[in-house]
Coordinates of C-alpha atoms in Angstrom, one line a residue:
M4 CA -38.1 -44.8 35.0
A5 CA -40.6 -45.0 37.3
E6 CA -38.6 -46.8 40.1
N7 CA -36.0 -43.5 39.6
D8 CA -38.6 -40.8 40.2
V9 CA -39.9 -43.0 43.3
R10 CA -36.6 -42.9 44.6
S11 CA -36.1 -39.1 44.1
N12 CA -39.3 -38.2 45.7
R13 CA -38.6 -40.3 48.5
C14 CA -35.1 -38.0 48.9
S15 CA -37.0 -35.0 48.2
E16 CA -39.9 -35.2 50.5
G17 CA -38.0 -35.7 53.7
M18 CA -36.8 -38.9 54.3
G19 CA -33.4 -37.3 54.6
Y20 CA -29.8 -37.7 53.2
V21 CA -28.9 -40.6 55.0
H22 CA -31.7 -43.0 53.2
C23 CA -30.7 -41.6 50.1
F24 CA -26.9 -42.1 50.4
A25 CA -27.9 -45.5 51.6
D26 CA -29.7 -46.1 48.1
K27 CA -27.0 -44.9 46.2
V28 CA -24.6 -47.2 47.9
K29 CA -26.8 -50.4 47.2
R30 CA -27.1 -49.3 43.6
F31 CA -23.2 -48.5 42.9
P32 CA -22.2 -51.9 42.6
G33 CA -24.6 -52.6 39.9
L34 CA -24.0 -49.1 37.8
A35 CA -19.8 -49.7 38.4
G36 CA -20.7 -53.4 36.7
R37 CA -22.8 -51.9 33.8
E38 CA -20.3 -49.0 33.0
T39 CA -17.0 -51.6 33.2
W40 CA -18.7 -53.8 31.0
K41 CA -19.6 -51.1 28.2
V42 CA -16.1 -49.9 28.5
G43 CA -14.8 -52.9 27.4
K44 CA -17.3 -53.6 24.8
E45 CA -17.3 -50.7 23.0
D46 CA -13.4 -51.1 22.6
P47 CA -11.9 -54.6 23.5
R48 CA -8.5 -53.5 23.1
R49 CA -8.9 -51.5 26.3
V50 CA -8.9 -54.9 28.0
I51 CA -5.5 -55.8 26.6
H52 CA -4.2 -52.7 27.3
S53 CA -4.5 -52.9 30.6
F54 CA -3.2 -56.3 31.0
K55 CA 0.0 -55.3 29.3
V56 CA 0.5 -52.4 31.6
G57 CA -0.3 -54.4 34.4
I58 CA 2.4 -57.1 33.5
A59 CA 5.3 -54.0 32.3
L60 CA 4.3 -52.8 36.1
T61 CA 5.5 -56.3 37.2
L62 CA 8.8 -56.8 35.3
V63 CA 9.9 -53.3 36.2
S64 CA 9.1 -53.8 39.8
L65 CA 11.6 -57.0 39.6
L66 CA 14.6 -54.6 39.9
Y67 CA 13.3 -53.7 43.2
L68 CA 12.2 -57.0 44.5
M69 CA 14.8 -59.2 43.4
E70 CA 18.0 -58.8 45.7
P71 CA 20.4 -59.3 43.0
L72 CA 19.1 -56.3 41.0
F73 CA 18.2 -54.0 43.7
N74 CA 21.9 -54.5 44.7
G75 CA 23.2 -53.0 41.2
I76 CA 20.6 -50.4 40.8
G77 CA 19.2 -49.6 44.4
Q78 CA 16.6 -46.9 45.8
N79 CA 16.7 -45.5 42.2
A80 CA 14.8 -48.9 40.7
M81 CA 11.5 -46.8 41.8
W82 CA 12.8 -44.5 39.0
A83 CA 11.9 -47.5 36.1
V84 CA 8.3 -47.9 37.6
M85 CA 7.4 -44.3 37.6
T86 CA 8.6 -44.3 34.0
V87 CA 6.1 -47.4 32.7
V88 CA 3.4 -45.7 34.6
V89 CA 4.2 -42.1 32.8
V90 CA 5.1 -43.4 29.4
M91 CA 3.0 -46.5 29.0
E92 CA 0.0 -45.3 26.7
F93 CA -2.6 -46.8 25.0
T94 CA -1.0 -46.5 21.1
V95 CA 2.5 -47.7 19.9
G96 CA 3.1 -43.7 18.8
A97 CA 1.9 -42.0 21.9
T98 CA 4.3 -44.4 23.9
L99 CA 7.2 -43.5 21.1
S100 CA 6.7 -40.1 21.6
K101 CA 6.6 -39.9 25.6
G102 CA 9.5 -42.8 25.9
L103 CA 11.9 -41.0 23.6
N104 CA 11.1 -37.6 24.9
R105 CA 12.1 -39.0 28.1
G106 CA 14.8 -40.7 27.2
F107 CA 16.4 -37.8 25.1
G108 CA 15.5 -35.1 27.6
T109 CA 17.2 -36.9 30.1
L110 CA 20.2 -37.8 28.4
L111 CA 21.1 -34.2 27.3
A112 CA 20.0 -32.5 30.8
A113 CA 22.6 -35.0 32.5
S114 CA 25.2 -34.1 29.7
L115 CA 24.3 -30.3 30.0
A116 CA 24.6 -30.9 34.0
F117 CA 28.1 -32.1 34.1
L118 CA 29.4 -29.3 31.8
T119 CA 27.6 -27.2 34.3
E120 CA 29.4 -29.0 37.3
Y121 CA 33.0 -29.1 35.7
I122 CA 33.0 -25.4 34.9
A123 CA 31.6 -24.5 38.7
D124 CA 34.0 -27.3 40.5
A125 CA 37.4 -24.8 39.8
P126 CA 37.7 -22.0 42.2
G127 CA 35.9 -22.4 45.5
R128 CA 32.7 -22.8 47.0
I129 CA 31.2 -19.6 46.9
F130 CA 31.9 -19.0 43.2
R131 CA 30.2 -22.6 42.6
A132 CA 27.1 -21.7 44.6
V133 CA 27.0 -18.6 42.8
F134 CA 27.3 -20.0 39.6
I135 CA 25.0 -23.3 40.0
A136 CA 22.1 -20.4 40.8
I137 CA 22.9 -18.5 37.6
A138 CA 23.2 -21.7 35.6
V139 CA 19.7 -22.8 37.0
F140 CA 18.1 -19.6 36.2
V141 CA 19.5 -19.3 33.1
I142 CA 18.4 -22.7 31.8
G143 CA 14.9 -22.5 32.9
T144 CA 14.1 -19.4 32.0
M145 CA 15.1 -20.1 28.2
T146 CA 13.5 -23.8 28.6
S147 CA 10.4 -22.1 29.7
Y148 CA 10.4 -19.5 26.9
V149 CA 11.4 -22.1 24.4
R150 CA 8.0 -24.2 25.4
F151 CA 5.8 -21.5 23.9
I152 CA 7.1 -21.8 20.7
P153 CA 4.5 -24.2 18.5
Y154 CA 6.6 -26.5 17.0
I155 CA 8.4 -27.3 20.4
K156 CA 5.3 -27.0 22.4
K157 CA 3.4 -29.6 19.7
N158 CA 6.0 -32.4 19.6
Y159 CA 9.0 -31.9 22.1
D160 CA 7.0 -30.3 25.4
Y161 CA 7.0 -33.2 27.5
G162 CA 10.9 -33.8 26.4
V163 CA 11.8 -30.4 27.0
L164 CA 9.7 -30.6 30.6
I165 CA 12.0 -33.9 31.6
F166 CA 15.0 -31.9 30.4
L167 CA 14.2 -29.3 33.1
L168 CA 13.2 -31.4 35.8
T169 CA 16.4 -33.8 35.6
F170 CA 19.0 -30.7 35.0
N171 CA 17.9 -28.9 38.0
L172 CA 17.5 -32.5 40.0
I173 CA 21.4 -32.8 38.8
T174 CA 22.9 -29.5 39.2
V175 CA 21.7 -28.6 42.5
S176 CA 22.4 -32.2 44.1
S177 CA 25.9 -31.9 43.2
Y178 CA 26.6 -28.8 45.6
R179 CA 25.9 -31.5 48.4
I180 CA 26.5 -34.5 46.9
D181 CA 30.2 -35.2 45.8
D182 CA 29.7 -38.4 43.6
V183 CA 26.7 -36.8 41.6
W184 CA 27.5 -38.7 38.6
S185 CA 26.4 -42.0 40.3
I186 CA 23.0 -40.3 40.9
A187 CA 22.8 -39.7 37.2
E188 CA 23.9 -42.9 35.8
D189 CA 21.4 -44.7 38.1
R190 CA 18.6 -42.3 36.9
I191 CA 19.8 -42.7 33.3
T192 CA 19.8 -46.6 33.5
T193 CA 16.6 -46.8 35.5
I194 CA 15.2 -44.6 32.6
A195 CA 15.7 -46.7 29.6
I196 CA 15.2 -50.0 31.4
G197 CA 11.5 -48.3 32.0
C198 CA 11.4 -46.8 28.3
A199 CA 12.6 -50.6 27.0
I200 CA 10.1 -52.6 28.6
C201 CA 7.1 -50.0 27.2
L202 CA 8.2 -50.0 24.1
V203 CA 8.4 -53.9 23.9
M204 CA 5.4 -54.4 25.6
S205 CA 3.4 -51.6 23.0
I206 CA 5.1 -52.8 19.7
L207 CA 5.2 -56.3 20.4
V208 CA 2.2 -57.7 22.0
F209 CA -0.9 -56.7 20.8
P210 CA 0.2 -53.5 19.5
N211 CA -2.1 -50.6 18.9
W212 CA -1.3 -48.1 16.4
S213 CA -2.4 -44.4 16.1
G214 CA -2.2 -44.2 12.3
E215 CA -4.5 -47.4 12.0
D216 CA -6.7 -45.5 14.2
L217 CA -6.6 -42.5 12.4
H218 CA -7.0 -44.9 9.1
N219 CA -10.1 -46.7 10.3
N220 CA -11.7 -42.9 11.9
T221 CA -11.6 -41.3 8.7
I222 CA -13.3 -44.2 6.6
S223 CA -15.5 -44.4 8.9
R224 CA -16.8 -40.8 9.1
L225 CA -17.1 -40.8 5.4
E226 CA -19.3 -43.7 5.5
G227 CA -21.4 -42.2 8.4
L228 CA -22.0 -38.7 6.6
A229 CA -23.0 -40.8 3.6
N230 CA -25.5 -42.9 5.4
C231 CA -26.7 -39.4 7.0
I232 CA -27.2 -37.8 3.8
Q233 CA -29.2 -40.9 2.3
V234 CA -31.4 -41.2 5.3
C235 CA -32.0 -37.5 5.8
V236 CA -33.0 -37.3 2.5
R237 CA -35.8 -40.0 2.3
E238 CA -37.0 -38.7 5.7
Y239 CA -37.6 -35.4 4.2
F240 CA -40.0 -37.0 1.3
N241 CA -41.3 -39.8 3.0
D242 CA -41.4 -39.5 6.8
S243 CA -41.3 -35.6 7.4
E244 CA -44.1 -35.4 10.2
E245 CA -42.8 -38.2 12.2
S246 CA -39.1 -36.7 12.1
T247 CA -40.1 -33.4 13.2
C248 CA -41.9 -34.7 16.2
Q249 CA -38.5 -36.3 17.2
D250 CA -37.5 -34.4 20.7
D251 CA -34.7 -36.6 22.0
S252 CA -31.6 -35.8 19.4
S253 CA -29.4 -38.4 21.1
E254 CA -31.8 -41.5 19.6
D255 CA -31.6 -40.1 16.0
P256 CA -29.4 -41.8 13.7
I257 CA -28.6 -39.1 11.6
Y258 CA -27.4 -36.6 14.3
K259 CA -25.3 -39.8 15.4
G260 CA -23.7 -40.0 12.1
Y261 CA -22.1 -36.7 12.1
K262 CA -21.8 -35.8 16.2
T263 CA -18.3 -37.7 16.6
L264 CA -17.1 -35.7 13.1
L265 CA -18.2 -32.1 14.4
D266 CA -15.8 -32.7 17.8
S267 CA -12.9 -34.6 16.2
K268 CA -10.3 -31.7 15.1
T269 CA -8.4 -32.6 18.7
T270 CA -8.8 -36.4 17.8
D271 CA -7.2 -36.0 14.1
E272 CA -4.7 -33.5 14.9
T273 CA -3.3 -35.8 18.0
L274 CA -3.4 -38.9 16.1
A275 CA -1.2 -37.8 13.6
L276 CA 1.5 -36.3 15.7
Q277 CA 1.3 -39.7 17.5
A278 CA 1.5 -41.8 14.5
S279 CA 4.3 -39.5 13.1
W280 CA 6.3 -40.9 15.5
E281 CA 5.3 -44.9 14.4
P282 CA 8.0 -46.7 12.7
R283 CA 5.3 -47.7 9.9
Y284 CA 6.6 -47.0 5.9
L285 CA 4.4 -47.7 2.5
R286 CA 5.8 -49.7 -0.8
Y287 CA 9.7 -48.8 -1.2
F288 CA 10.1 -47.1 2.3
H289 CA 8.0 -44.1 1.9
R290 CA 6.5 -42.5 4.7
I291 CA 2.6 -42.5 5.2
P292 CA 1.0 -38.7 5.2
W293 CA -0.3 -38.8 8.5
H294 CA -1.0 -35.1 8.7
Q295 CA -3.0 -35.7 5.0
Y296 CA -5.5 -37.8 6.6
A297 CA -6.3 -34.7 8.9
K298 CA -6.5 -32.2 6.2
V299 CA -9.2 -35.2 5.3
G300 CA -10.6 -34.5 8.3
A301 CA -10.7 -30.8 8.1
A302 CA -12.6 -31.1 5.1
L303 CA -15.2 -33.6 6.4
R304 CA -15.7 -31.2 8.9
Y305 CA -16.5 -28.2 6.5
F306 CA -18.8 -30.6 4.9
S307 CA -20.4 -31.7 7.7
Y308 CA -21.8 -28.4 8.5
T309 CA -24.0 -28.1 5.5
V310 CA -25.3 -31.7 6.6
V311 CA -26.4 -30.3 10.3
A312 CA -28.2 -27.5 8.0
L313 CA -29.9 -30.3 5.9
H314 CA -31.0 -32.0 9.3
G315 CA -32.3 -28.9 10.5
C316 CA -34.7 -29.1 7.7
L317 CA -36.4 -31.9 9.0
Q318 CA -37.2 -30.5 12.6
S319 CA -38.6 -27.2 10.9
E320 CA -41.8 -25.7 12.3
I321 CA -42.7 -24.7 8.6
Q322 CA -42.7 -27.3 6.5
T323 CA -43.5 -27.6 2.4
P324 CA -46.6 -29.5 1.5
K325 CA -46.4 -33.0 0.8
S326 CA -47.7 -32.6 -2.3
I327 CA -45.4 -30.0 -3.8
R328 CA -42.5 -31.6 -2.2
A329 CA -43.5 -35.4 -4.1
L330 CA -43.2 -33.3 -7.5
Y331 CA -39.0 -33.1 -7.4
K332 CA -39.0 -36.4 -4.5
D333 CA -37.0 -38.6 -7.6
S334 CA -34.7 -35.6 -8.3
C335 CA -33.4 -34.8 -4.9
I336 CA -33.3 -38.2 -3.6
R337 CA -31.1 -38.9 -6.8
L338 CA -28.9 -36.4 -6.1
G339 CA -28.5 -37.0 -2.8
E340 CA -28.0 -40.9 -3.4
E341 CA -25.1 -39.4 -5.9
V342 CA -23.3 -37.9 -3.2
S343 CA -23.9 -40.8 -0.7
K344 CA -22.0 -42.8 -3.1
V345 CA -19.5 -40.6 -3.8
L346 CA -18.9 -40.6 -0.2
R347 CA -18.6 -44.3 0.0
E348 CA -16.3 -44.5 -3.2
L349 CA -13.8 -41.9 -1.1
A350 CA -13.9 -44.2 1.5
N351 CA -13.3 -47.8 -0.4
S352 CA -10.3 -45.6 -1.8
I353 CA -8.6 -45.1 1.4
R354 CA -9.4 -48.5 2.9
N355 CA -8.4 -50.4 -0.3
N356 CA -5.2 -48.1 -1.0
R357 CA -6.3 -47.4 -4.3
Q358 CA -7.3 -44.4 -6.8
F359 CA -10.3 -43.4 -7.7
S360 CA -11.8 -41.5 -10.8
P361 CA -12.7 -38.2 -10.6
E362 CA -14.3 -38.0 -14.2
M363 CA -17.0 -40.6 -13.2
L364 CA -17.8 -39.4 -10.0
S365 CA -18.4 -36.0 -11.1
N366 CA -20.0 -37.0 -14.3
N367 CA -22.6 -38.6 -12.0
L368 CA -23.3 -35.7 -9.9
N369 CA -23.7 -33.5 -13.1
A370 CA -26.6 -35.7 -14.7
A371 CA -28.1 -35.7 -11.1
L372 CA -27.8 -31.9 -10.9
Q373 CA -29.1 -31.5 -14.5
D374 CA -32.2 -33.7 -13.2
L375 CA -33.2 -31.5 -10.6
N376 CA -32.7 -28.5 -12.8
S377 CA -34.9 -30.2 -15.0
A378 CA -37.7 -31.0 -12.1
L379 CA -37.6 -27.2 -10.9
K380 CA -37.8 -25.4 -14.3
S381 CA -41.0 -28.1 -14.8
Q382 CA -43.2 -26.4 -11.8
P383 CA -41.2 -22.8 -11.4
Q384 CA -44.8 -21.4 -10.2
L385 CA -44.6 -23.9 -7.1
V386 CA -41.1 -23.1 -5.5
L387 CA -41.5 -19.1 -6.5
G388 CA -45.0 -19.0 -4.4
S389 CA -48.4 -20.8 -3.6
K390 CA -51.0 -20.5 -6.0
N391 CA -53.7 -22.3 -4.4
G392 CA -55.5 -19.2 -2.5
R393 CA -54.5 -20.8 0.8
A394 CA -53.1 -17.8 2.4
T395 CA -54.9 -14.1 0.9
N396 CA -53.9 -11.8 3.3
T397 CA -50.9 -9.6 3.6
P398 CA -48.3 -9.4 6.5
I399 CA -49.7 -5.9 7.2
Q400 CA -53.4 -7.0 7.4
A401 CA -52.7 -10.0 9.3
V402 CA -51.0 -7.8 11.9
Q403 CA -53.5 -5.4 12.2
H404 CA -56.3 -8.2 12.7
H405 CA -54.3 -9.3 14.9
D406 CA -53.7 -6.2 17.1
Q407 CA -57.6 -5.7 16.4
K408 CA -58.0 -9.0 18.3
L409 CA -55.8 -8.6 21.2
E410 CA -57.4 -5.4 21.8
E411 CA -61.0 -6.6 22.1
D412 CA -59.5 -9.5 24.3
T413 CA -57.8 -7.5 26.6
R414 CA -60.9 -5.1 27.1
T415 CA -63.5 -8.1 27.7
S416 CA -60.8 -9.6 30.3
S417 CA -59.9 -6.5 32.3
P418 CA -61.9 -6.5 35.5
S419 CA -64.2 -4.0 36.2
V420 CA -63.5 -1.5 39.2
K421 CA -65.9 -0.6 41.7
N422 CA -63.8 0.8 45.0
I423 CA -61.1 3.1 43.1
G424 CA -59.5 4.1 46.7
S425 CA -59.5 0.9 48.4
S426 CA -58.0 -1.5 45.6
S427 CA -55.5 0.7 44.1
R428 CA -52.8 -1.7 44.1
L429 CA -54.8 -4.7 42.6
G430 CA -55.6 -2.2 39.5
C431 CA -52.4 -1.3 39.2
R432 CA -51.3 -5.7 39.1
S433 CA -54.3 -5.9 36.8
R434 CA -52.9 -3.1 34.2
E435 CA -49.3 -4.8 34.2
H436 CA -50.9 -8.4 34.2
S437 CA -52.9 -7.4 31.2
R438 CA -49.3 -5.5 29.3
E439 CA -47.4 -8.2 30.3
L440 CA -49.9 -10.7 28.7
T441 CA -50.5 -8.5 25.5
K442 CA -46.4 -8.5 24.9
K443 CA -46.3 -12.6 25.7
V444 CA -48.5 -12.8 23.0
L445 CA -47.0 -10.5 20.7
R446 CA -43.6 -12.0 20.9
T447 CA -45.1 -15.5 20.6
Q448 CA -47.9 -15.1 17.8
L449 CA -47.0 -12.3 15.7
S450 CA -43.9 -13.6 14.0
K451 CA -45.8 -17.0 13.2
I452 CA -48.7 -14.7 11.9
A453 CA -46.3 -12.7 9.6
I454 CA -44.8 -15.8 8.1
V455 CA -47.9 -17.8 7.4
S456 CA -49.7 -14.8 5.8
L457 CA -46.8 -14.9 3.3
E458 CA -47.6 -16.4 -0.2
F459 CA -44.3 -18.3 -0.6
S460 CA -44.5 -19.2 2.9
E461 CA -44.6 -22.7 2.0
A462 CA -41.9 -22.6 -0.5
L463 CA -39.4 -21.4 1.3
P464 CA -38.7 -24.7 3.3
F465 CA -38.2 -26.1 0.2
A466 CA -36.1 -24.2 -1.5
A467 CA -33.7 -24.1 1.7
F468 CA -33.6 -27.8 1.4
T469 CA -32.6 -27.9 -2.4
S470 CA -30.4 -25.0 -1.7
L471 CA -28.5 -26.8 0.6
L472 CA -28.5 -30.4 -1.9
V473 CA -26.5 -27.9 -4.3
E474 CA -24.1 -26.1 -1.9
M475 CA -23.4 -29.8 -0.7
V476 CA -22.1 -31.0 -4.3
A477 CA -20.5 -28.2 -4.0
K478 CA -18.3 -28.8 -0.9
L479 CA -17.7 -32.2 -1.6
D480 CA -15.1 -30.9 -4.6
R481 CA -13.4 -30.2 -1.6
V482 CA -13.1 -33.5 -0.1
M483 CA -12.7 -34.9 -3.2
D484 CA -9.6 -32.8 -3.7
E485 CA -7.9 -34.1 -0.1
V486 CA -8.6 -37.4 -0.7
E487 CA -7.2 -37.5 -4.1
D488 CA -4.0 -35.6 -2.5
L489 CA -4.0 -38.3 0.1
G490 CA -3.8 -40.8 -2.9
R491 CA -1.2 -39.2 -5.0
M492 CA 1.0 -38.5 -1.3
A493 CA 0.7 -42.4 -0.6
Y494 CA 1.3 -44.3 -3.5
F495 CA -2.4 -45.2 -3.8
R496 CA -3.0 -47.8 -6.6
E497 CA -4.4 -46.8 -10.1
F498 CA -7.9 -47.0 -10.3
E499 CA -9.4 -49.9 -12.5
D500 CA -12.7 -49.9 -14.2
V501 CA -13.7 -53.5 -13.1
E502 CA -16.8 -53.2 -15.4
N503 CA -15.9 -51.9 -18.3
G504 CA -12.3 -53.7 -18.3
D505 CA -10.3 -50.6 -18.8
K506 CA -7.2 -49.4 -16.6
I507 CA -7.9 -45.8 -16.4
V508 CA -4.5 -43.9 -15.2
V509 CA -5.9 -41.1 -12.7
T510 CA -4.0 -37.7 -12.5
C511 CA -4.0 -35.2 -10.2
E512 CA -6.1 -32.7 -12.7
K513 CA -9.7 -33.4 -12.6
P514 CA -12.8 -31.2 -13.9
K515 CA -14.4 -29.1 -11.0
T516 CA -18.3 -29.7 -10.6
D517 CA -19.1 -26.0 -11.4
I518 CA -22.4 -25.2 -9.9
A519 CA -23.1 -22.3 -12.0
Q520 CA -22.9 -23.6 -15.1
N521 CA -25.6 -26.2 -14.2
D522 CA -28.1 -23.1 -14.5
V523 CA -30.2 -24.6 -11.4
P524 CA -32.4 -21.4 -10.6
S525 CA -32.7 -20.4 -6.7
A526 CA -36.1 -20.1 -5.1
G527 CA -36.1 -16.3 -5.6
S528 CA -35.7 -15.9 -9.3
E529 CA -37.3 -16.7 -12.3

């Protein structure tokens, strides 16, 4: 840290850009090495994928390097190299999507181009040129418009683009070249060879499945949220003062737990789309419902917003005293633990491809809610307002007292003006400065004084924390519904109660956790 400060001072104090640039050049190998090692350590599959791409490029380059293969294909062998560079992706689903789109797009465009050539070859050269221009205009307009259709853009945009490129290439070239069929044949052959090499390397050599990534991501996010809630509730009651002093949110384990989930919408949709191309099936050749995994991710994002708000309670500037929080500590921690257990049970259900028991999870949540309800009813005066006499002034009296103090401070701090004629500018500046000072002090202090003077100000943060816990239980019901639908659509195994030795057949219907029926009072009602 000190070394970086010294370098920045040297660059800013006038040693010149040349020395700074030389310093950066010296440090570049070490930074590049550490970053390269970090990328490979985060996911070793990236190293394997890089070797796979290198091997595929080497194999397809033999079409151009070996004399017999080059004589059979010719200069169009470079199309195979370009195909490998464009089509070879990290996962099997992405490679299949781009490879099949490229192959079908090329084949369909070549067929339509030859049909156009057959029609335009009848009367004469002038008519042929006009017909080709009209065909290029019509196909280009229609193809570009089709790309705006959401379903086409989501699934076949790359294939439509390759179709438009190949059609124009063959159709326009046919006007000047007589043997256009050889060009199209070589292009189709080389693209097929390139796609075949990509598919073989992706599927047969250490395959990376998009569906497997989506499956594992869903499990890790469920467990990450469970850990976030557990740590958040415990820190609120145990280490609240230490947690509020943490300014670097990037090092906060709670923040790390839900950060990736908040930004996962695009990733989940992309992985679900790529996984739909993969030839992976369940028992009895049922398709895996990858789109349902995306719905589970959407429900988790909706649930995580409450976790973010719960985390914000730890960093609030106004905190409820520990003596009051200790009275409800056990009930709140139990509710947080039950929510974490439900999330971990859902993660295990997806990991082991088995259904869960909604009745058991709902009963445990209801018991924890009733426990919190009893704790809140036992000490209602502590939640509704502080009776310890620490805040006796009303907000209006506090503001008036603060205004009088400000006025006295302004009178004593304003300088006495002796020479009015010679210091008019200084007088104006001093008055403006005093006004700005008064406004600044009012803006920064008025709201705090008004809030602290409220009799129930100490109870508000805890009331917000408790209400977020109850809201979390309500939103958890949606996550349970989506995971239950996933188990039904993916034909998960039936749930078995290992402790009791009973086999429970789980149906799609389950009792809802009705928060209103639990009779948990809010912080502002008797």
